[in-house]
Structures are given as C-alpha cells and as structure tokens.
mmCIF file with all atom_site columns, C-alpha atoms in Angstrom:
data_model
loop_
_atom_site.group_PDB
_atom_site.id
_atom_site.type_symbol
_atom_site.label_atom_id
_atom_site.label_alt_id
_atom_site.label_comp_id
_atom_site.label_asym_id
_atom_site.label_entity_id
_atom_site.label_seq_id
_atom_site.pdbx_PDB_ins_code
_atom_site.Cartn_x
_atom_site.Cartn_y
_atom_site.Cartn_z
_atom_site.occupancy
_atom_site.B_iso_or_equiv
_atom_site.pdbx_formal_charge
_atom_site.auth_seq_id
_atom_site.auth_comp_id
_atom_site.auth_asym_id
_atom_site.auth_atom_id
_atom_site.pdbx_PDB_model_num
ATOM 1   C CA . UNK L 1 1   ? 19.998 161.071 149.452 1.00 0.00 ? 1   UNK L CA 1
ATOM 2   C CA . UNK L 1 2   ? 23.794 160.228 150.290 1.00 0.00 ? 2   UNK L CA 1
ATOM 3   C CA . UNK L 1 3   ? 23.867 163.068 152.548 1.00 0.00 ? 3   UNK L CA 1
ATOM 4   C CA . UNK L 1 4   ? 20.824 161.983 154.348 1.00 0.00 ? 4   UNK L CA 1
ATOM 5   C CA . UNK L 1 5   ? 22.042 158.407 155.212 1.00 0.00 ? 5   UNK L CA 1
ATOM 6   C CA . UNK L 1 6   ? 25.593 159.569 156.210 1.00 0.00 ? 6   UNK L CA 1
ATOM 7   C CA . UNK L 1 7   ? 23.592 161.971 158.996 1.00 0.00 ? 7   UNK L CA 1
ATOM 8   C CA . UNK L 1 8   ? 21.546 159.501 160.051 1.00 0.00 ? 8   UNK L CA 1
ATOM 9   C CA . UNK L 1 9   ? 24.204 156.971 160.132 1.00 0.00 ? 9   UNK L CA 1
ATOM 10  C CA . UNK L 1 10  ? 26.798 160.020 161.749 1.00 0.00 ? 10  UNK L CA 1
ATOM 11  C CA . UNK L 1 11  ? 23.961 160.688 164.651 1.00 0.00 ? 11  UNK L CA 1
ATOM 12  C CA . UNK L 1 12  ? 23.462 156.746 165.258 1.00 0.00 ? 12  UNK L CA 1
ATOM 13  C CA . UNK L 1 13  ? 27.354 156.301 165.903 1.00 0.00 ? 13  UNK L CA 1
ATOM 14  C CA . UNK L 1 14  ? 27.278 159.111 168.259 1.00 0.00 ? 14  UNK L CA 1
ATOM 15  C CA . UNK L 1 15  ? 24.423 157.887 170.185 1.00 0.00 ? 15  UNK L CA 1
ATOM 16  C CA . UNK L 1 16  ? 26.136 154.595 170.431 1.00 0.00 ? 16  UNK L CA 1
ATOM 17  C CA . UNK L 1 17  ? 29.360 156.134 171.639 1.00 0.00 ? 17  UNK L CA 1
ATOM 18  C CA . UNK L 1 18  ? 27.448 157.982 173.957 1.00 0.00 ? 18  UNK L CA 1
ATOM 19  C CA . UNK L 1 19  ? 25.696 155.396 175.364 1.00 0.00 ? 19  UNK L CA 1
ATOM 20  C CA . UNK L 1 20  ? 28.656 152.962 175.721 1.00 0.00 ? 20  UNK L CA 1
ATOM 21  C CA . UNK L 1 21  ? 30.510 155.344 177.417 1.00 0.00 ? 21  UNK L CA 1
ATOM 22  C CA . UNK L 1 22  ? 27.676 155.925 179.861 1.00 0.00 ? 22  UNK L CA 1
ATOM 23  C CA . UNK L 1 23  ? 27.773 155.279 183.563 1.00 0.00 ? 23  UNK L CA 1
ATOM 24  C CA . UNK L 1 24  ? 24.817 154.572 185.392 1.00 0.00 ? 24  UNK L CA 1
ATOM 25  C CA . UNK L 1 25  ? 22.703 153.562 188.672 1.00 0.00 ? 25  UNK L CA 1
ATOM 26  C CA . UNK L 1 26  ? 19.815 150.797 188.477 1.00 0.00 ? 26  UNK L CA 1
ATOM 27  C CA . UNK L 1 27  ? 18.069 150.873 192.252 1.00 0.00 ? 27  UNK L CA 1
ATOM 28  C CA . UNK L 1 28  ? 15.427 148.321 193.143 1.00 0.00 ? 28  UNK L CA 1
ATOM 29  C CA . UNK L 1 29  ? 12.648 147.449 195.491 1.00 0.00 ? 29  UNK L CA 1
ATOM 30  C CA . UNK L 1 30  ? 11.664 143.890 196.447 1.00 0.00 ? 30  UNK L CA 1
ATOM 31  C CA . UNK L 1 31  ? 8.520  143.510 197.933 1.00 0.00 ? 31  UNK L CA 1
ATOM 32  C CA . UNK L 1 32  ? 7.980  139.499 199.084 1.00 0.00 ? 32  UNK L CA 1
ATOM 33  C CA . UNK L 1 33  ? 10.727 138.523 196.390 1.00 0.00 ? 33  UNK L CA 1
ATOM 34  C CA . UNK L 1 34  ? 9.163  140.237 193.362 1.00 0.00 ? 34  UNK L CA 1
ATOM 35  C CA . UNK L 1 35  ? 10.164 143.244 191.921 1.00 0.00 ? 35  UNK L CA 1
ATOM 36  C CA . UNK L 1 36  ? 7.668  146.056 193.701 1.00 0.00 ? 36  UNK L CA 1
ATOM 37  C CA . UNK L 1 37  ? 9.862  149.417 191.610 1.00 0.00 ? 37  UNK L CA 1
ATOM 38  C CA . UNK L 1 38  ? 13.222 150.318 189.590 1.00 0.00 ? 38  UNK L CA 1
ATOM 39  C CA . UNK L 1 39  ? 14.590 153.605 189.305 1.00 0.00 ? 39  UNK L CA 1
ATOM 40  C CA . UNK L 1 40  ? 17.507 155.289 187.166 1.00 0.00 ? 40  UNK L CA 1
ATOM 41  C CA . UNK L 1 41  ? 17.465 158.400 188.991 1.00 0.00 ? 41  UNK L CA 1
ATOM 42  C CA . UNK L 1 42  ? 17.429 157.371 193.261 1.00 0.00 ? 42  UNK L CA 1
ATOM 43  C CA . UNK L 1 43  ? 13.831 158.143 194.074 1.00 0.00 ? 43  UNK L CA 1
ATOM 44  C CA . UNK L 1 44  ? 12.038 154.879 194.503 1.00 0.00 ? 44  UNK L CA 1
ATOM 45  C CA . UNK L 1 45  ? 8.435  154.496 196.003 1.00 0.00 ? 45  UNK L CA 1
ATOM 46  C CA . UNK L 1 46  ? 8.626  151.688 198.762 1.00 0.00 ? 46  UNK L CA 1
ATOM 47  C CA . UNK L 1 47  ? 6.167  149.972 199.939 1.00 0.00 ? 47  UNK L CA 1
ATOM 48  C CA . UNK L 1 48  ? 4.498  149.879 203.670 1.00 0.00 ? 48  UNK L CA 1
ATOM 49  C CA . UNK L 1 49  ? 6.100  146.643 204.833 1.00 0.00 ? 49  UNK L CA 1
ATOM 50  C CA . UNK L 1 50  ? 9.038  146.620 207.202 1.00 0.00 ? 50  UNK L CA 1
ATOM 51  C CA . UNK L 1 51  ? 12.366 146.676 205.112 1.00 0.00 ? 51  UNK L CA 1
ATOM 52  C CA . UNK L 1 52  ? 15.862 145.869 206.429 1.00 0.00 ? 52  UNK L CA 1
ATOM 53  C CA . UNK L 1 53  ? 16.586 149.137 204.534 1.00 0.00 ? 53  UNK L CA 1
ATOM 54  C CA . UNK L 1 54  ? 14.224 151.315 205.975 1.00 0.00 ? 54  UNK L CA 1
ATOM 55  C CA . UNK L 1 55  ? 13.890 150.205 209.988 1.00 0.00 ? 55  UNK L CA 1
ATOM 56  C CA . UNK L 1 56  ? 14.634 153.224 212.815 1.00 0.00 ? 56  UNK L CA 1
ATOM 57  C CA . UNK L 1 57  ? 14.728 150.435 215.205 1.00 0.00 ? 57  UNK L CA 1
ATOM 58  C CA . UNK L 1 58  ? 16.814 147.694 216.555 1.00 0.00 ? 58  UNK L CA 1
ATOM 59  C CA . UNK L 1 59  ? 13.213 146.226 218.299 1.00 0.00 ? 59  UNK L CA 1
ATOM 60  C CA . UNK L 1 60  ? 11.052 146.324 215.030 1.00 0.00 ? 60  UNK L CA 1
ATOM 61  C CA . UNK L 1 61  ? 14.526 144.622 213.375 1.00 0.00 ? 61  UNK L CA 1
ATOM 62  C CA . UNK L 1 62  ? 14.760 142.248 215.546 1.00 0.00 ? 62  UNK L CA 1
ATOM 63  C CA . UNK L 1 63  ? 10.937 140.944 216.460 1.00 0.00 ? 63  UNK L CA 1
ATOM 64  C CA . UNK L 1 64  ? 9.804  141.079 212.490 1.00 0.00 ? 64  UNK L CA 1
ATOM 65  C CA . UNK L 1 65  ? 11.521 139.083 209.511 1.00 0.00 ? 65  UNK L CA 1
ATOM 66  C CA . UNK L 1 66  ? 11.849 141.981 206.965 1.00 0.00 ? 66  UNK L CA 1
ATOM 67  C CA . UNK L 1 67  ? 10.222 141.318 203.400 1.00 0.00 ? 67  UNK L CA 1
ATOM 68  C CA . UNK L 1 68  ? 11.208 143.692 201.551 1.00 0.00 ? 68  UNK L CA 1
ATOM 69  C CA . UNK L 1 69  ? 14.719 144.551 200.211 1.00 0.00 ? 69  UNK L CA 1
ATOM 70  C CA . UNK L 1 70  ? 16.273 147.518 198.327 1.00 0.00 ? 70  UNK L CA 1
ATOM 71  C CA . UNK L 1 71  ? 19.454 146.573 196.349 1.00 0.00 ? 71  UNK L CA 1
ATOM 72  C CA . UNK L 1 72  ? 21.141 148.856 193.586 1.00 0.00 ? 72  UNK L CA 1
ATOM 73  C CA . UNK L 1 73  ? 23.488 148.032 190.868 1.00 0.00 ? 73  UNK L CA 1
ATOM 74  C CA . UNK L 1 74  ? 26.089 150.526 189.303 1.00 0.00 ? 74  UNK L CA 1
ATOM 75  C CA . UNK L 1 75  ? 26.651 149.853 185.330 1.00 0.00 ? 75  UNK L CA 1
ATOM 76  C CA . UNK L 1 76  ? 29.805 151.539 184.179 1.00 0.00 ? 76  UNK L CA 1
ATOM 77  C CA . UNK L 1 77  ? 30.510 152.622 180.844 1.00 0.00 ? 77  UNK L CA 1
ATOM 78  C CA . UNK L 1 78  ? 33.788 151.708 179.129 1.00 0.00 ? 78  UNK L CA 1
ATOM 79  C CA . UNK L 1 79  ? 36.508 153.788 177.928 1.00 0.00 ? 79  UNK L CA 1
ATOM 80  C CA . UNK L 1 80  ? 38.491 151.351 175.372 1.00 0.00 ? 80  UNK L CA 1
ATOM 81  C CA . UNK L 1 81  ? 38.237 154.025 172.404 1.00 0.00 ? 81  UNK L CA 1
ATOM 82  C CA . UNK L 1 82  ? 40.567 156.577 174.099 1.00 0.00 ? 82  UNK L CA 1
ATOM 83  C CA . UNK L 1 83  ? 43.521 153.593 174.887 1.00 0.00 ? 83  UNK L CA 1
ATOM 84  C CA . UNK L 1 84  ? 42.771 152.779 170.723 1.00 0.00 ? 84  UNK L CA 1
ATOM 85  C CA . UNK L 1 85  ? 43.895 156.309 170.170 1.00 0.00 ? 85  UNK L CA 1
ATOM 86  C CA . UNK L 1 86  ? 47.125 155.853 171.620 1.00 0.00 ? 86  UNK L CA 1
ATOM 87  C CA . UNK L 1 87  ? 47.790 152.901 170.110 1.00 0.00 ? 87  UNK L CA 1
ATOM 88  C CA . UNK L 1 88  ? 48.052 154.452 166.938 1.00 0.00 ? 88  UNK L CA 1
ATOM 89  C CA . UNK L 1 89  ? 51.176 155.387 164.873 1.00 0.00 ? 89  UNK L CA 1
ATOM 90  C CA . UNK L 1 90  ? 51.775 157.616 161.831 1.00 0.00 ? 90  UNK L CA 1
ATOM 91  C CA . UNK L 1 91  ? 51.732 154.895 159.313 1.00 0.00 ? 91  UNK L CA 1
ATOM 92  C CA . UNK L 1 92  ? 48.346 153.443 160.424 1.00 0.00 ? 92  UNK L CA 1
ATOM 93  C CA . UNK L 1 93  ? 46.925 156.791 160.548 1.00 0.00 ? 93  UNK L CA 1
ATOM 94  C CA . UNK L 1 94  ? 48.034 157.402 157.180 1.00 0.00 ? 94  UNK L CA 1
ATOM 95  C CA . UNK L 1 95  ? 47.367 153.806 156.180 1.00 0.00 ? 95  UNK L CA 1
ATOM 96  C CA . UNK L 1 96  ? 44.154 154.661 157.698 1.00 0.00 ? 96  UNK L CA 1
ATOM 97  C CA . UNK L 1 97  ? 43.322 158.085 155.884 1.00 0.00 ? 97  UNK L CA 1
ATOM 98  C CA . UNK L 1 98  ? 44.099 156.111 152.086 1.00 0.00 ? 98  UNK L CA 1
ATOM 99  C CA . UNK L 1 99  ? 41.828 153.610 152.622 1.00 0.00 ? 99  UNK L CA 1
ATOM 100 C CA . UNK L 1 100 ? 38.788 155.387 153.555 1.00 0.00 ? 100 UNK L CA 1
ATOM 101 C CA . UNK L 1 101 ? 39.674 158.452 150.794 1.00 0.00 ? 101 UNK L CA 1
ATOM 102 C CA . UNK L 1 102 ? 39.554 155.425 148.185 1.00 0.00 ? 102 UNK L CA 1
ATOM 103 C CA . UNK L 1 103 ? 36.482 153.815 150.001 1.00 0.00 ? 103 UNK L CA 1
ATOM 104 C CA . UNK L 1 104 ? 34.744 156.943 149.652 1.00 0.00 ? 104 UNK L CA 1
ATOM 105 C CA . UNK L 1 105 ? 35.969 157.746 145.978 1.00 0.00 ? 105 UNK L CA 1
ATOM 106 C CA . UNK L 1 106 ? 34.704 154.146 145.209 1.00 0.00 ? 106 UNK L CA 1
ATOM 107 C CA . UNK L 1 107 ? 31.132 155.103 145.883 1.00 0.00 ? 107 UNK L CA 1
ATOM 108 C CA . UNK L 1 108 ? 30.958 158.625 143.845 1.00 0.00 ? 108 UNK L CA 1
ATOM 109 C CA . UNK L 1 109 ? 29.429 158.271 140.970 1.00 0.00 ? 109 UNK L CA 1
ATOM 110 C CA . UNK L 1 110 ? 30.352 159.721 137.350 1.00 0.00 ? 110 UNK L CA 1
ATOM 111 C CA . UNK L 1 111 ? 28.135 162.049 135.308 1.00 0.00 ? 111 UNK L CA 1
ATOM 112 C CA . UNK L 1 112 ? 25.447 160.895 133.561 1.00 0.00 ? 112 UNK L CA 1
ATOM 113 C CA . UNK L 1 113 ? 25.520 160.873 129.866 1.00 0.00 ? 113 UNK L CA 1
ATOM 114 C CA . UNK L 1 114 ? 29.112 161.518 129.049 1.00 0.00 ? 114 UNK L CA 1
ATOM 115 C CA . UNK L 1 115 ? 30.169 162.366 125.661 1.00 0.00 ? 115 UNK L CA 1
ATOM 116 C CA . UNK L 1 116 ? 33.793 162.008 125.442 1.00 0.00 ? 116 UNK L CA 1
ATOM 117 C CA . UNK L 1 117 ? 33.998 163.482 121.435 1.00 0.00 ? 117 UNK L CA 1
ATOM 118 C CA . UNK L 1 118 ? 31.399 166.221 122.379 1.00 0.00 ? 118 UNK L CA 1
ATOM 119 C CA . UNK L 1 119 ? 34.549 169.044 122.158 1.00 0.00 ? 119 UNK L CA 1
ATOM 120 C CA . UNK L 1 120 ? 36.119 167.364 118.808 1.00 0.00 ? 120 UNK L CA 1
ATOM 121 C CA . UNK L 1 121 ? 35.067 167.952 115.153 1.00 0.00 ? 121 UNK L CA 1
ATOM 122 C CA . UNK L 1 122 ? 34.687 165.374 112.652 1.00 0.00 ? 122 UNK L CA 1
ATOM 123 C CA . UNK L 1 123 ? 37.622 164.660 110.770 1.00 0.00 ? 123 UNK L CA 1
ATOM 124 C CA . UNK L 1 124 ? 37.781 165.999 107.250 1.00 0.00 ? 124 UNK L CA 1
ATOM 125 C CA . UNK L 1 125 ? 37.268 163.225 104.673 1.00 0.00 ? 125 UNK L CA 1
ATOM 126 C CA . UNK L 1 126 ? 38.588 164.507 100.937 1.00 0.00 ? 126 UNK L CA 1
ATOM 127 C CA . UNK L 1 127 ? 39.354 160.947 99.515  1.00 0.00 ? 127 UNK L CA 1
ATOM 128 C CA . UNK L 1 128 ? 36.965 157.497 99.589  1.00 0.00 ? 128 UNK L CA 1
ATOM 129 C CA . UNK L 1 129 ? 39.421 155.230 101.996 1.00 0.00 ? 129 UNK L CA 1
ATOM 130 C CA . UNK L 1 130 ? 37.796 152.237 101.120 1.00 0.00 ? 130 UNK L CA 1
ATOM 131 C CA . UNK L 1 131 ? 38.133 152.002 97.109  1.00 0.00 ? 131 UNK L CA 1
ATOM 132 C CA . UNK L 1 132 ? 41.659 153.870 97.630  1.00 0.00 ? 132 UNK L CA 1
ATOM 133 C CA . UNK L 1 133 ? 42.399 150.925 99.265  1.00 0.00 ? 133 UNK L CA 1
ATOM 134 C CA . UNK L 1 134 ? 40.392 148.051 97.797  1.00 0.00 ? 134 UNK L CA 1
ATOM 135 C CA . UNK L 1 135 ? 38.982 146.903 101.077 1.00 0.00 ? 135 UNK L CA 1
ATOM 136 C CA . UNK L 1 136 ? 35.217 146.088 101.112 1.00 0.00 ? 136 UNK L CA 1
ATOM 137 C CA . UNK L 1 137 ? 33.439 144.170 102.950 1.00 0.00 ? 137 UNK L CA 1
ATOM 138 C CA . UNK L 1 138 ? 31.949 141.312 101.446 1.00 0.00 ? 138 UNK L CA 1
#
C-alpha cells in the first residue's frame, strides 16, 4: 500500500514539474466583444464578419469598423528548479540526504509480534529464592 501512494504521489510531482515548466500559446477570437473561439494549438475558426486581422484590403479597412479581433497570449513556463540546483553545496546536500534517510526510517514499521526471549531458555531454578531469602509478599 506504501508503494502504491509513493507512485501515485512520484507521477503527480512529475506532472506538476512538467506542467510548470511548460510553455504555451492561448489564441483568441472576438466576435462583437465576446469570446467567439480559443485555441492551444493555432487553428482557430473565425467568424464571417470583417476582422482587422483578416482584411486583403485597405478599402474594406477603411469604409467598415471591424468587429471582430484575434489576440493571442504566450504563457511561459518557469525554470527556477535548475538555478536551486546550483545553489546547492556539499553540506546541504548531505544535510539534505540525513534528513530524508531518517524521515523515511521514521515511517518503517517493526515486525509484528516480536518476541525478544524467543532464542533464550529458561533459567535453571535448583533452589526456592524466596524462602532462601525470607522475602514474601504479604
């Protein structure tokens, strides 16, 4: 069960690296001020209205007010975790490596049902301790 949630925790982290790093293009199509289509990948259906975007003519520019409007916004990823890297020295790695060996260690559980005299034999009793010794308990 340990195994399962440290694979399924393993594959989440990735994903979230992945994704983080991730650059990306958002493209959009106005049509009258609302939004007509987004794409991810460039290929965005656009309506029949004239467009500033899409005119072939100065005239058609120029006599009609254009409603519609394509705009397009590049998200870039980040790439902080490579300059963290660097940062580090020899002590924090090993600093580093200590904690999470004892962090791990701290979870693992013992055996169950441990019998620490299992291996041992009884010891050998020849004389009666207690009336050797006049203790009793009262």
């Amino acid at each position: 069960m340990k195994r399962v949630f440290k694979h399924i925790g393993s594959f989440f982290l990735a994903l979230i690296v992945l994704f983080s790093t991730f650059s990306f293009t958002v493209e959009k199509h106005f049509c009258g001020g609302e939004l007509a289509d987004y794409s991810f990948i460039g290929n965005l259906d656009r309506c029949e209205m004239p467009s500033a975007a899409h005119d072939q003519t100065k005239e058609m520019f120029l006599t009609k007010v254009p409603c519609c409007q394509d705009s397009s916004e590049m998200i870039e990823g980040t790439n902080d975790e490579l300059s963290i890297v660097k940062e580090l020295s020899v002590e924090k790695i090993q600093l580093l490596a200590a904690f999470v060996y004892s962090y791990v260690n701290l979870f693992e559980g013992l055996e169950q049902h441990i019998v620490p005299f299992k291996n041992y034999a009884p010891p050998l009793v020849t004389k009666d301790i207690t009336t050797l010794y006049d203790t009793f308990l009262i």
